[in-house]
Tab-separated table of C-alpha atoms in Angstrom:
chain	number	residue	atom	x	y	z
A	1	MET	CA	0.182	0.037	-0.061
A	2	ASN	CA	1.512	3.444	-1.127
A	3	LEU	CA	-0.821	5.750	1.020
A	4	SER	CA	-0.196	8.731	3.285
A	5	LYS	CA	-2.206	10.814	5.801
A	6	ILE	CA	-1.669	14.496	5.800
A	7	THR	CA	-2.557	16.049	9.108
A	8	ALA	CA	-2.293	19.969	9.310
A	9	ILE	CA	-3.318	22.396	11.987
A	10	PHE	CA	-3.583	25.994	10.863
A	11	ASP	CA	-5.328	29.360	11.528
A	12	GLN	CA	-9.075	29.069	11.251
A	13	LEU	CA	-9.125	32.267	9.059
A	14	ARG	CA	-7.180	30.484	6.437
A	15	GLN	CA	-9.666	27.661	6.030
A	16	ASP	CA	-11.392	28.910	2.858
A	17	SER	CA	-7.803	29.450	1.151
A	18	VAL	CA	-6.937	25.840	2.072
A	19	GLU	CA	-10.151	24.200	0.986
A	20	GLU	CA	-9.924	26.061	-2.541
A	21	ALA	CA	-6.295	25.051	-2.878
A	22	LEU	CA	-7.114	21.364	-2.240
A	23	ILE	CA	-10.235	21.276	-4.443
A	24	GLY	CA	-8.381	23.132	-7.240
A	25	ARG	CA	-5.415	20.647	-7.195
A	26	GLY	CA	-7.974	17.650	-7.445
A	27	VAL	CA	-7.966	16.356	-3.798
A	28	SER	CA	-11.039	14.395	-3.880
A	29	GLY	CA	-11.748	14.355	-0.059
A	30	PHE	CA	-10.705	15.625	3.261
A	31	THR	CA	-12.082	16.389	6.683
A	32	LEU	CA	-11.737	19.676	8.706
A	33	PHE	CA	-12.662	20.226	12.266
A	34	PRO	CA	-12.122	22.980	14.861
A	35	VAL	CA	-9.402	22.327	17.495
A	36	ARG	CA	-8.062	24.445	20.477
A	37	GLY	CA	-4.511	24.300	21.492
A	38	ARG	CA	-1.397	25.816	22.681
A	39	GLY	CA	1.851	25.825	20.692
A	40	TYR	CA	4.816	28.223	20.138
A	41	TYR	CA	2.276	31.124	20.533
A	42	PHE	CA	-0.404	31.231	23.111
A	43	ASP	CA	-3.326	33.625	23.913
A	44	SER	CA	-1.908	35.394	27.073
A	45	TYR	CA	-4.897	37.680	27.256
A	46	ASN	CA	-7.245	34.961	28.090
A	47	ASP	CA	-7.173	32.686	31.133
A	48	ASP	CA	-7.143	29.384	29.213
A	49	HIS	CA	-4.319	30.455	26.816
A	50	LEU	CA	-5.693	28.348	24.127
A	51	VAL	CA	-5.924	29.317	20.381
A	52	ASP	CA	-8.613	28.381	18.020
A	53	HIS	CA	-7.494	26.572	14.950
A	54	VAL	CA	-8.569	24.037	12.025
A	55	GLN	CA	-7.422	20.570	11.822
A	56	LEU	CA	-7.242	19.100	8.411
A	57	GLU	CA	-6.890	15.183	7.556
A	58	VAL	CA	-6.493	14.016	4.002
A	59	TYR	CA	-5.586	10.711	2.514
A	60	VAL	CA	-3.491	10.481	-0.566
A	61	ASN	CA	-1.361	8.376	-2.796
A	62	SER	CA	2.300	8.600	-1.135
A	63	ASP	CA	3.604	9.909	-4.343
A	64	ASP	CA	1.383	12.981	-4.088
A	65	ALA	CA	1.763	13.492	-0.315
A	66	ARG	CA	4.534	16.108	-0.234
A	67	ASP	CA	2.941	18.300	-3.131
A	68	VAL	CA	-0.287	18.186	-1.204
A	69	ALA	CA	1.441	18.886	2.120
A	70	PHE	CA	3.412	21.980	0.556
A	71	LEU	CA	0.223	23.181	-1.122
A	72	VAL	CA	-1.553	23.295	2.444
A	73	VAL	CA	1.575	25.140	3.803
A	74	GLU	CA	1.315	27.726	1.038
A	75	ALA	CA	-2.398	28.030	1.456
A	76	ALA	CA	-2.289	28.420	5.100
A	77	HIS	CA	0.726	30.820	5.363
A	78	THR	CA	0.171	34.223	6.786
A	79	GLY	CA	3.624	34.924	8.190
A	80	VAL	CA	2.808	34.960	11.912
A	81	SER	CA	4.134	32.706	14.491
A	82	ASN	CA	1.083	30.906	15.355
A	83	GLU	CA	0.289	29.523	11.854
A	84	GLY	CA	0.394	25.693	12.845
A	85	LEU	CA	2.034	22.681	11.312
A	86	VAL	CA	1.674	19.886	8.600
A	87	CYS	CA	2.521	16.355	8.925
A	88	ILE	CA	2.934	13.560	6.563
A	89	SER	CA	2.540	9.926	7.998
A	90	PRO	CA	2.586	6.469	6.216
A	91	ILE	CA	-0.520	4.560	6.336
A	92	ASP	CA	-0.297	0.765	6.674
A	93	GLU	CA	-3.927	0.104	5.757
A	94	LEU	CA	-7.026	2.097	4.896
A	95	LEU	CA	-10.478	0.581	4.650
A	96	TRP	CA	-13.615	1.784	2.977
A	97	VAL	CA	-16.695	1.374	5.261
A	98	HIS	CA	-19.290	1.524	2.628
A	99	ASP	CA	-18.012	-1.780	0.702
A	100	LYS	CA	-15.901	-3.224	3.516
A	101	ARG	CA	-12.629	-3.227	1.373
A	102	ALA	CA	-9.184	-1.776	1.321
A	103	ALA	CA	-8.544	1.589	-0.381
A	104	THR	CA	-6.265	1.529	-3.266
A	105	ASP	CA	-3.372	3.816	-4.161
A	106	LYS	CA	-5.201	4.712	-7.444
A	107	GLU	CA	-8.326	5.606	-5.671
A	108	LEU	CA	-6.492	8.317	-3.739
A	109	SER	CA	-4.241	9.806	-6.419
A	110	LEU	CA	-4.910	13.138	-7.430
A	111	GLN	CA	-7.662	13.835	-9.980
A	112	SER	CA	-6.866	15.612	-13.141
């Protein structure tokens, strides 16, 4: 299996830019959800010091993973210290629930 998972955490104000970049590049599916956390920068004006961000998860063919990760970095970049991070992880196996079978590299390749 030649699949990777890209996980990214970035500023919620960049969500639309990241979505548009992914769709424009042919990424067929991804998941976004709100997260709160503390990293290099923290909100010292509030008592809990946590910052609101968006977390992205996308599964792609490993051959496309680096390109997609840098696409997210470019779309999420604003030039401030609390922008987040992007991780590429190998996937041992990925299963489709709807038809109870393993996903293939071809299914998760970027669409033309």
